[in-house]
Coordinates of C-alpha atoms and ligand atoms in Angstrom, one line a residue:
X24 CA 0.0 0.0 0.0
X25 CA 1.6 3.3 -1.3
X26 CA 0.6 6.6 -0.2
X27 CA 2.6 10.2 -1.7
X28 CA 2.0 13.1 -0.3
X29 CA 4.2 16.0 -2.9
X30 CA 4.1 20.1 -2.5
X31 CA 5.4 23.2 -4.6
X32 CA 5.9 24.7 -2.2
X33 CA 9.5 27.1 -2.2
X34 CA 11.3 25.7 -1.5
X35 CA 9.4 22.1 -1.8
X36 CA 12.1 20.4 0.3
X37 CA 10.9 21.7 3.5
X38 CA 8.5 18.5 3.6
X39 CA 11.5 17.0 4.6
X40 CA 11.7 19.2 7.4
X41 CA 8.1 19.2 8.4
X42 CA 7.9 15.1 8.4
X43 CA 11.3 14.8 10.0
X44 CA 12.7 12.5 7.6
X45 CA 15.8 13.6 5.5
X46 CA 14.9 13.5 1.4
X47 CA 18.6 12.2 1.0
X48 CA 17.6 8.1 3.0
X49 CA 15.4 5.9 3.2
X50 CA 14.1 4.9 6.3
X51 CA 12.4 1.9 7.6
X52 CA 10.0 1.7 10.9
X53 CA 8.5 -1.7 12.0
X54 CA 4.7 -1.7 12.1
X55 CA 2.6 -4.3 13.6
X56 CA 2.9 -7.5 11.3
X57 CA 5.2 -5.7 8.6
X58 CA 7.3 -2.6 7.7
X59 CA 6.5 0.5 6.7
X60 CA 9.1 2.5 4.4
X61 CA 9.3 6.4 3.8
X62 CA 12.0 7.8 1.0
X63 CA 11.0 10.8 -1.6
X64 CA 11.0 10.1 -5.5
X65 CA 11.4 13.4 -5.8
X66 CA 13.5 16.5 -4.0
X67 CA 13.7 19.5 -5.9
X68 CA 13.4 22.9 -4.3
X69 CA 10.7 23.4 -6.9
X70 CA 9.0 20.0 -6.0
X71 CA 9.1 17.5 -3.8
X72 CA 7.3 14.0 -3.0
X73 CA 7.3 12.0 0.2
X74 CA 6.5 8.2 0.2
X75 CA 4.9 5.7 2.4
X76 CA 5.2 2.3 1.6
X77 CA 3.2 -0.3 3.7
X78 CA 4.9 -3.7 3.5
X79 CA 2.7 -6.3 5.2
X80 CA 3.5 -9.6 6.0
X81 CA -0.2 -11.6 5.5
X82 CA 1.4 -14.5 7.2
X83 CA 3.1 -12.8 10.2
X84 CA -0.7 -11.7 10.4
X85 CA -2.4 -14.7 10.8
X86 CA 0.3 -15.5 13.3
X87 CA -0.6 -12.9 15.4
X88 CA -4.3 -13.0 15.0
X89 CA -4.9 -9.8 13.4
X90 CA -5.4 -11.0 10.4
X91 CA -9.4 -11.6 8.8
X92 CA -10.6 -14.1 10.9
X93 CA -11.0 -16.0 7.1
X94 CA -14.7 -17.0 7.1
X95 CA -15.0 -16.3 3.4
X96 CA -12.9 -19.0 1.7
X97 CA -10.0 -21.5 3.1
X98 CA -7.1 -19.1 1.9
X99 CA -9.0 -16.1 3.2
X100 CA -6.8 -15.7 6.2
X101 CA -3.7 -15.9 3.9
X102 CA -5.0 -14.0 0.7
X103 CA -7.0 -10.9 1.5
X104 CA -6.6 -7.3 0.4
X105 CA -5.1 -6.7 4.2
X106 CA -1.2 -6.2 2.6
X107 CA -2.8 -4.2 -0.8
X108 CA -5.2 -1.6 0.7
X109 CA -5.4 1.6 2.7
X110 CA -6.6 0.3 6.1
X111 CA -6.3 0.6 9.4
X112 CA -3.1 -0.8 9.4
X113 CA -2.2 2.0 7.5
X114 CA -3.6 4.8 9.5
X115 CA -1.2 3.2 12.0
X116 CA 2.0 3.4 9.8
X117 CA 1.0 6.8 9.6
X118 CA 0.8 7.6 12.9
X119 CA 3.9 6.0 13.4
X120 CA 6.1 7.2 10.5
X121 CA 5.0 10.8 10.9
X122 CA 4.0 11.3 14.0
X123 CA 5.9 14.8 14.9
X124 CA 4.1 16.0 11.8
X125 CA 0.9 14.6 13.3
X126 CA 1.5 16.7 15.7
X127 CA 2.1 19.5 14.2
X128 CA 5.6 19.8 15.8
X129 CA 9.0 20.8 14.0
X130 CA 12.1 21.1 16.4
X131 CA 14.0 22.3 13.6
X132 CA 11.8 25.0 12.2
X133 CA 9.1 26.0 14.6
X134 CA 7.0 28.3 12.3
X135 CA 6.5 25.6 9.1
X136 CA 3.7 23.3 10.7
X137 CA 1.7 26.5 10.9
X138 CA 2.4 27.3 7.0
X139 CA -0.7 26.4 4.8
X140 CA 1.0 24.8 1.9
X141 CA -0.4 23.4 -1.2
X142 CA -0.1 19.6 -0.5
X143 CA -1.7 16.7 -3.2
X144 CA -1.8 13.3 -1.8
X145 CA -2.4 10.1 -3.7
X146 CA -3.7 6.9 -1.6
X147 CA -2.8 3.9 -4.3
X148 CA -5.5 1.6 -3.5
X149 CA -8.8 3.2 -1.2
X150 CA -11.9 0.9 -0.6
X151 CA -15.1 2.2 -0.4
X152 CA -18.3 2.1 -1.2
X153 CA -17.9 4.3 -4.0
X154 CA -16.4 7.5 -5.8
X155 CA -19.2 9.5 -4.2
X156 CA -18.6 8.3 -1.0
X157 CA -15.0 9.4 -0.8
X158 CA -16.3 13.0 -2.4
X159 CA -18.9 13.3 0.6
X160 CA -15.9 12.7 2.8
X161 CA -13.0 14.5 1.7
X162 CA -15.0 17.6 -0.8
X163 CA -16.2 19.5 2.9
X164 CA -12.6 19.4 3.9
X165 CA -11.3 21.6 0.7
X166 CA -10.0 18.7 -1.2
X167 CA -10.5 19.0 -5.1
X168 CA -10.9 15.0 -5.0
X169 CA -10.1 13.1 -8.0
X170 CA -11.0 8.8 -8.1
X171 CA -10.2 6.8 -10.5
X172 CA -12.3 3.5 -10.2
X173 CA -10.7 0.0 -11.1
X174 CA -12.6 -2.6 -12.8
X175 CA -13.3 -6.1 -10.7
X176 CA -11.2 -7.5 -13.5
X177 CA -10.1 -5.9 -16.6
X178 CA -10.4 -8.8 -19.0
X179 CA -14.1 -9.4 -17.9
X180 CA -15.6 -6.0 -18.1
X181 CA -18.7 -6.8 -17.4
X182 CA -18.5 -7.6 -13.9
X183 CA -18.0 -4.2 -12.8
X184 CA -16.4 -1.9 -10.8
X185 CA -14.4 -2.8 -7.4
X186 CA -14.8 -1.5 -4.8
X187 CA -11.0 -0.2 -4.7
X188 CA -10.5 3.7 -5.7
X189 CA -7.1 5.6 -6.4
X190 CA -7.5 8.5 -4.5
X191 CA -6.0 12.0 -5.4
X192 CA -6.2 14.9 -2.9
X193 CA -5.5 18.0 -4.0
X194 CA -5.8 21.5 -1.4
X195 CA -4.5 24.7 -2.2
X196 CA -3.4 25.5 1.3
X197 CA -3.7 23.1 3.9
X198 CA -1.6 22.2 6.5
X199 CA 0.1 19.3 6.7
X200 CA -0.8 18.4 9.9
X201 CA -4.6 19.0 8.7
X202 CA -3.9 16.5 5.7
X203 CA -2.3 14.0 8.1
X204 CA -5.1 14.0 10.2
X205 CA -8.0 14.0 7.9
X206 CA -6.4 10.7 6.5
X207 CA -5.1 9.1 9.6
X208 CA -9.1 9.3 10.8
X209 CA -10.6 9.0 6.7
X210 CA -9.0 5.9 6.1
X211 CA -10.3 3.6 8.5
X212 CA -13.6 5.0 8.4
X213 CA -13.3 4.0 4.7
X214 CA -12.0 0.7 4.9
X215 CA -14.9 -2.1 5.5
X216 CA -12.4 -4.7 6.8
X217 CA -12.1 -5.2 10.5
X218 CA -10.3 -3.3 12.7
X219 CA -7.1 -5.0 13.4
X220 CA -7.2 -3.9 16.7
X221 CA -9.6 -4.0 19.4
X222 CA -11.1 -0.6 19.4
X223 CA -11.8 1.0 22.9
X224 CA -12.0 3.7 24.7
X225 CA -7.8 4.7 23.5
X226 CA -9.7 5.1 20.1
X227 CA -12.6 7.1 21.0
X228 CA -9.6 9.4 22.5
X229 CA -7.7 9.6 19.2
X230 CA -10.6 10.3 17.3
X231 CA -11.3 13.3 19.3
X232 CA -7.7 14.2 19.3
X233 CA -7.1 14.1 16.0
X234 CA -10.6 14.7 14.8
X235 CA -11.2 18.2 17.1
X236 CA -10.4 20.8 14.7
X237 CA -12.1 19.6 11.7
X238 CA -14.8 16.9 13.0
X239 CA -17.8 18.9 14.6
X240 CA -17.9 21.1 11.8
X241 CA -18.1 18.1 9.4
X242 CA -21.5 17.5 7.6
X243 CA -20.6 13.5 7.6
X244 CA -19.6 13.4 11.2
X245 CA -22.1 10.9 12.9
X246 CA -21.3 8.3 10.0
X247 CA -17.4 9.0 10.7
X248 CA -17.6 8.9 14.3
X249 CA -19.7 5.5 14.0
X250 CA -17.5 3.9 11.2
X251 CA -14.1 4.9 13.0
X252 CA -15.7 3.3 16.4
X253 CA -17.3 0.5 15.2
X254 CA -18.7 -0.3 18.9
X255 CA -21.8 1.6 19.5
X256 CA -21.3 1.9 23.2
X257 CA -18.3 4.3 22.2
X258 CA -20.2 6.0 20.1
X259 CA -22.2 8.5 21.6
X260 CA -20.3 9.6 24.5
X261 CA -17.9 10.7 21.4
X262 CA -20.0 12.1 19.7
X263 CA -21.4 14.0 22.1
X264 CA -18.1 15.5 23.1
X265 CA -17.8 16.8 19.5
X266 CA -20.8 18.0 19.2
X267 CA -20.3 20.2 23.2
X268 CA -17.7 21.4 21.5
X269 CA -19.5 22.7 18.6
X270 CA -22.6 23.9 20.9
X271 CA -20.8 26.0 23.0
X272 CA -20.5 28.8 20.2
X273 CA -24.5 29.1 20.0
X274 CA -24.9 28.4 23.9
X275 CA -24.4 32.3 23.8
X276 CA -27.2 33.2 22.4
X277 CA -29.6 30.5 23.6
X278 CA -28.9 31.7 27.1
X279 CA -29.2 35.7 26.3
X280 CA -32.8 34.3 24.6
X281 CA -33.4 32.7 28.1
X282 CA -32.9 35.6 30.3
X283 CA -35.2 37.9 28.1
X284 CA -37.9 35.3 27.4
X285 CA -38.1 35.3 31.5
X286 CA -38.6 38.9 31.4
X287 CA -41.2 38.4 28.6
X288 CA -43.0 35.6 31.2
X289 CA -43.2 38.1 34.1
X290 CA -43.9 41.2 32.0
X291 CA -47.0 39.0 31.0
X292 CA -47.7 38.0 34.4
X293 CA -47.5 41.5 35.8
X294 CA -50.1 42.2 33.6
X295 CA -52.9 39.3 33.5
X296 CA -56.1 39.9 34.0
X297 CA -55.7 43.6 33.5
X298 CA -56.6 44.8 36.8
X299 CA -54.9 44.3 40.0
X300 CA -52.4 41.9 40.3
X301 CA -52.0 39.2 43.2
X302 CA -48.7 39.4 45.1
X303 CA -47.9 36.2 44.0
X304 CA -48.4 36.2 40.6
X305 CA -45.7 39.1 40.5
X306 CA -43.1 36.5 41.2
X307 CA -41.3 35.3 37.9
X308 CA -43.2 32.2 36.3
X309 CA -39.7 30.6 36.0
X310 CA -38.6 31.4 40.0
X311 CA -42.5 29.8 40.5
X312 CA -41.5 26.8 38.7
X313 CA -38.6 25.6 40.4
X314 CA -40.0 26.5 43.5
X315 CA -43.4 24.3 42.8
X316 CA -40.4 21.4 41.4
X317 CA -38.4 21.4 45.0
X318 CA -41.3 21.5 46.7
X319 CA -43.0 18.1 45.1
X320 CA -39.3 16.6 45.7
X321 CA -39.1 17.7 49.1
X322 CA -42.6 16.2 49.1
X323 CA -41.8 12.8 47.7
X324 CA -39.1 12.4 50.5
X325 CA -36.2 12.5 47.5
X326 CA -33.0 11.7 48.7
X327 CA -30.8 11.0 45.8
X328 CA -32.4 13.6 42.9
X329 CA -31.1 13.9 38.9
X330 CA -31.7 17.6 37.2
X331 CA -31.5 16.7 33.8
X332 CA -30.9 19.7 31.3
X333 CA -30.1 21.5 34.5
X334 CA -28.8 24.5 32.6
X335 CA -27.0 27.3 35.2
X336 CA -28.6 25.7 38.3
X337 CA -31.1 27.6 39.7
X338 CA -32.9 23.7 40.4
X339 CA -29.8 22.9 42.4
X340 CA -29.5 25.9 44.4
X341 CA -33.1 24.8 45.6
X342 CA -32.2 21.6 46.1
X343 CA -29.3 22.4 48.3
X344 CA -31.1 24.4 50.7
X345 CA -33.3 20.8 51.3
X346 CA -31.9 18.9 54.2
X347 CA -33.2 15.4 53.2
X348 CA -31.2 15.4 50.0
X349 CA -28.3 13.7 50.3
X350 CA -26.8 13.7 46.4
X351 CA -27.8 15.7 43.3
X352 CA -26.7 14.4 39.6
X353 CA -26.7 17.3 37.3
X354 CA -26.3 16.9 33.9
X355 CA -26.8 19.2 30.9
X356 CA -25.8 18.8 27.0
X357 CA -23.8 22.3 27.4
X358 CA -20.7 22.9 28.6
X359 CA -21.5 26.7 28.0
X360 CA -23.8 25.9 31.0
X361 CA -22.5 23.9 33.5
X362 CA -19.4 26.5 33.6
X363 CA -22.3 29.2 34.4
X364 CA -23.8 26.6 36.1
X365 CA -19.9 26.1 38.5
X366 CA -19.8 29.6 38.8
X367 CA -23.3 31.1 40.0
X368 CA -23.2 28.5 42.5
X369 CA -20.1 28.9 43.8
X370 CA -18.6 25.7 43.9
X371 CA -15.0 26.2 44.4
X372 CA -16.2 27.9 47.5
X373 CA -18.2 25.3 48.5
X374 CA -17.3 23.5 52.3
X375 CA -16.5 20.3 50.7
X376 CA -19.2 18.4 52.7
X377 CA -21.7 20.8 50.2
X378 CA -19.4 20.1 47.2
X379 CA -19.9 16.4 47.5
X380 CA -23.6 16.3 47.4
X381 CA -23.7 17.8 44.1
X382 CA -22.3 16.3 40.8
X383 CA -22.0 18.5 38.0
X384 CA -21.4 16.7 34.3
X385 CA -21.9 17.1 30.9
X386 CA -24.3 14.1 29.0
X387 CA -27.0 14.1 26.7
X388 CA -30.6 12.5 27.5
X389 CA -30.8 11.3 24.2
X390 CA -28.2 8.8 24.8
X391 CA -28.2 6.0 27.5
X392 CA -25.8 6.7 30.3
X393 CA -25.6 4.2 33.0
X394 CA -24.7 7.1 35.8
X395 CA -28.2 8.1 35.8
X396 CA -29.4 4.7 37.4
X397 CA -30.3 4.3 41.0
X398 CA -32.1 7.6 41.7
X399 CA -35.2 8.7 43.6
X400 CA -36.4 11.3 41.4
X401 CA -35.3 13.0 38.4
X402 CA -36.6 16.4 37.7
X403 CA -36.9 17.3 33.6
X404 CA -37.1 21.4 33.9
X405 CA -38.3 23.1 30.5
X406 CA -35.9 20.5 28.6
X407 CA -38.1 18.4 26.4
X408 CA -39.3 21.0 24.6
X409 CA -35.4 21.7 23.2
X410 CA -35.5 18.1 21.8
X411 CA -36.6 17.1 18.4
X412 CA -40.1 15.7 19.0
X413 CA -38.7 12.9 17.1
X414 CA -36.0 12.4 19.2
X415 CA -38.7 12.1 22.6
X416 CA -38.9 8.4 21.7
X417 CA -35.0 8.0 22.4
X418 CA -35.5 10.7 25.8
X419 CA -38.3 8.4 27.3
X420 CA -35.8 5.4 27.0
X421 CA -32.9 7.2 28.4
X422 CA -34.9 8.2 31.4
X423 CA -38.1 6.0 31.7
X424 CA -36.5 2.7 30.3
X425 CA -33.4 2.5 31.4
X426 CA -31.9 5.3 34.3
X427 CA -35.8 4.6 35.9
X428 CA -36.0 7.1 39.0
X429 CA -39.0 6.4 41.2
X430 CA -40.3 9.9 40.1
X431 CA -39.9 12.4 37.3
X432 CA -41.0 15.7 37.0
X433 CA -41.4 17.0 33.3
X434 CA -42.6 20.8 32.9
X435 CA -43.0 22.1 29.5
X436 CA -44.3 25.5 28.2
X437 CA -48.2 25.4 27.7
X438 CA -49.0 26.8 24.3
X439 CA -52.2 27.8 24.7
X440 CA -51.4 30.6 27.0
X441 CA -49.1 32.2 24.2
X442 CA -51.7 34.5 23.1
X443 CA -51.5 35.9 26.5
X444 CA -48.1 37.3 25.3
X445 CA -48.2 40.4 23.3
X446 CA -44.5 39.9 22.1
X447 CA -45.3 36.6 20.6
X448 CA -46.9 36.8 17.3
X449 CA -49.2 33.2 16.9
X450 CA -47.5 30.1 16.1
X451 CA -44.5 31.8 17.7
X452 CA -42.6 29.2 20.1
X453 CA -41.4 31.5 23.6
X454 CA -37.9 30.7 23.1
X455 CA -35.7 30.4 19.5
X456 CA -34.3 27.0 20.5
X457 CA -38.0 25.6 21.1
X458 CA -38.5 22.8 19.0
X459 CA -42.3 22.4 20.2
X460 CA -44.7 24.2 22.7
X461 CA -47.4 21.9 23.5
X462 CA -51.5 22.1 24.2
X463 CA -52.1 20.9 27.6
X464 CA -54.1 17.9 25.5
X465 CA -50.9 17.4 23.8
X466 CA -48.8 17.0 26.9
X467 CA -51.3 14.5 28.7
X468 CA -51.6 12.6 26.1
X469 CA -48.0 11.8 25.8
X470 CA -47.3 11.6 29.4
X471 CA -49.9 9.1 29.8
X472 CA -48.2 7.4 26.6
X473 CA -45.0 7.0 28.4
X474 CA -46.5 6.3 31.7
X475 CA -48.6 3.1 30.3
X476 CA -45.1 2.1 28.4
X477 CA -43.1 2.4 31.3
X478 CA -45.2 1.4 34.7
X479 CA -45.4 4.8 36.2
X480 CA -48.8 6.8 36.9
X481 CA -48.4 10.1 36.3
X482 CA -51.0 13.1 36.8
X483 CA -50.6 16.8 35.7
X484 CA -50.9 20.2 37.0
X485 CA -50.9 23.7 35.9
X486 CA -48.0 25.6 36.8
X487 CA -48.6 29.7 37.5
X488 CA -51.5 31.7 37.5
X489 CA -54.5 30.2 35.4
X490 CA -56.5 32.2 33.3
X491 CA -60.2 31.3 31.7
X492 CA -59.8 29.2 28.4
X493 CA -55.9 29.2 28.6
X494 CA -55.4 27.7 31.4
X495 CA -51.3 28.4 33.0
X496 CA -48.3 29.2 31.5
X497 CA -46.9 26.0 31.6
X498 CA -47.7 22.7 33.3
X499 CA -46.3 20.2 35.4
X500 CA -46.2 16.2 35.0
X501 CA -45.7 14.1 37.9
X502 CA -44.8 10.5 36.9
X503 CA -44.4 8.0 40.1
X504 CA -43.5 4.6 40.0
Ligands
LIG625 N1 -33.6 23.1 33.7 C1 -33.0 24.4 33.7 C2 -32.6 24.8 32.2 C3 -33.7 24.8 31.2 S1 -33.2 25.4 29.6 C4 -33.8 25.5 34.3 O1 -35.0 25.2 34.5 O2 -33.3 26.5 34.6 C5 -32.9 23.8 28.8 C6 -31.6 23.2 29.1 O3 -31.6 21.9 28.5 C7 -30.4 23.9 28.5 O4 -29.5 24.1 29.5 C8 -29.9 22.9 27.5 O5 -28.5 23.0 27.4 C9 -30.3 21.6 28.0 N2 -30.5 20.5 27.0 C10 -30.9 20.7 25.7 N3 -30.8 19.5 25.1 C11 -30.3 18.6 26.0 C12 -30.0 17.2 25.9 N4 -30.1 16.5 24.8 N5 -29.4 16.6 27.0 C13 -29.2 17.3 28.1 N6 -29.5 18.6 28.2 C14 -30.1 19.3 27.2

């Protein structure tokens, strides 16, 4: 398996530099199950071309079990495309070969790795499943991509095409390190064949590594994330870590949204029903809801209590003040918001006795995550209604199915009462990042859904001041088990 990587760059002989190999030798590093070999065709100042050559040994890898574990056909474990093709064996002898480059490190000449060069690259042999696929993957990246397809066989035309591609990359400016690390992650992702390795939890880390600067913004990055991993359980915490990332640059203006939608809430409240206005109703609807939320815990006797999507913690400021809880699990997608979240409530100043009934971490609830089993109650504060209301089916397992708390408390806005507010035009959601705003029919009918489906009764209750034919600003669903 051959992979070139040239520049014209001036002068083009600073790839020697860059990859820390000298044009002038060629230079051999053992790889698992063979050798890989790295010497320049070409060294001009006006051009230059690096080359990796990937010399596998098929029987050293049946010796050492890495090989295809030759289910196909009696020689399969001797005679497979392992030695021929880019593959994760490659990715490796990449790593290896260039790993200062990979790195974006230069002893020698600190300022190069920075320099965007124009770099083409030519993988030999690429599987996949076909030219499109490797322009959805490499085209969002800046590549012009060029594939040439091979034929299955050449003197039998009509079978077809391969499913083995010639590759060329070609970027105008790109670093190399960029280059490096778009194949080092690409190529696996490509390849069909097994992993020769046993992926884990080292991978998920590598991906991240060498993924973070060009990954979240990536339009194929869930298949990417999935192929590199191939073990789902990986998966999601990975993916949500990319995606955090990515978040935390509109977490700015979902939170500014917050604040004035609260405003919007009391302005309204201030001024239902026209005339004079009870004390209480001048308290803001949000402050109301949290308060009615710790109350029904401190009700339900809660001792060990999730806040999921708990945003900057006004929920666990409550929760704090209530003697009888003993540990509080709160998670949110955001890492925008749990830093909010550390400072507003003061943690590093916390007495560490406080500190240690609170846990603050990022997670999604769209994704199972075994730390949210083993809990009293779970309280679900204006969340659901920032999900994809096709994504409620994977929320209800998360938390019904699977984490199971004897109680959770879901409130979501109640969209009849929008026409109370004079700022909201109709069919106008309260909030930018709302996905839905619900009918109170709505809501009760999928709360008793998920109740039947998951042996919990739940009731519901509005929550703020009710008005005739609207009914509250938002309600309240109480699931028990
Ligand atoms: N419960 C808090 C915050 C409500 S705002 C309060 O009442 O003050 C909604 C919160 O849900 C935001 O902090 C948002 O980051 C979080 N969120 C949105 N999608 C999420 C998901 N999939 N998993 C966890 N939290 C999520």
């Amino acid at each position: 398996m051959l992979l070139t990587i040239s520049t014209t760059h001036q002068p083009a002989t600073d790839l020697g530099y860059l990859l820390h190999k000298n044009p002038a030798r060629l230079q051999t590093v053992a790889v698992a199950a063979g050798q890989a070999h790295i010497f320049y065709p070409e060294a001009t100042a006006e051009r230059c071309t690096v080359a990796l050559l990937l010399d596998i040994d098929p029987v050293a890898l049946v010796r050492s079990h890495r090989g295809p574990a030759g289910e196909g056909f009696a020689l399969e474990q001797y005679v497979n495309d392992r030695p021929y093709v880019a593959s994760s064996f490659f990715s490796v002898a990449l790593g290896k070969a260039f790993n200062t480059a990979l790195n974006g490190t230069c002893k020698e000449r600190p300022d190069l790795p920075e320099q965007r060069l124009p770099l083409a690259a030519t993988v030999a042999v690429m599987p996949a499943a076909s030219a499109e696929q490797l322009r959805r993957l490499f085209e969002p990246l800046g590549y012009e991509v060029e594939v040439e397809a091979h034929p299955l066989d050449p003197t039998v035309p009509e079978w077809g095409n391969s499913r083995y591609f010639t590759l060329r990359l070609q970027h105008p400016a790109v670093r190399l390190q960029e280059l490096l690390s778009h194949l080092y992650v690409l190529i696996p992702v490509l390849d069909r064949g097994d992993k020769h390795y046993w992926v884990a939890q080292a991978e998920a880390e590598k991906l991240l590594r060498r993924g973070a600067a060009w990954l979240p913004q990536h339009p194929e990055r869930e298949f990417i994330t999935r192929r590199y991993l191939r073990f789902a359980e990986y998966v999601n915490p990975t993916l949500e870590r990319l995606l955090a990332a990515e978040q935390a640059a509109t977490d700015d203006v979902a939170a500014d949204a917050r604040e004035e939608i609260a405003l919007a809430e009391t302005a309204a409240i201030l001024t239902s029903g026209g005339s004079v206005v009870p004390a209480a109703e001048k308290q803001n609807l949000h402050d109301l809801r949290l308060d009615r939320v710790a109350e029904e815990l401190r009700r339900l006797g809660a001792q060990r209590v999730l806040d999921l999507g708990c945003g900057e913690g006004k929920l666990v400021r409550r929760l704090l003040k209530l003697p009888q809880v003993e540990h509080i699990l709160a998670l949110d997608v955001s890492w925008r918001e749990l830093e909010r979240a550390q400072q507003r409530l003061n943690i590093a100043e916390m007495p560490p006795r406080q500190r240690e009934r609170l846990t603050l971490t990022q997670g999604s609830l769209l994704y199972h995550d075994p730390r949210l089993a083993g809990y009293d109650a779970a309280a679900v504060v204006e969340v659901i209604e920032h999900l994809d209301e096709s994504r409620l089916a994977a929320f209800e397992q998360v938390v019904f199915a699977r984490a199971r708390p004897g109680a959770v408390l879901v409130t979501t806005p109640n969209a009849e009462y929008n026409q109370r507010y004079e700022a909201l035009s109709a069919g106008e959601f309260r909030h930018e990042d709302h996905r839905f705003e619900w009918t109170q029919a709505q809501f009760a009918e999928w709360a008793a859904g998920v109740a039947e489906r998951n042996g919990y009764r739940v009731r519901i209750e509005p929550l703020g001041p009710e008005v005739a034919e609207h009914g509250a600003p938002s309600q309240l669903a109480v699931f028990e088990r």
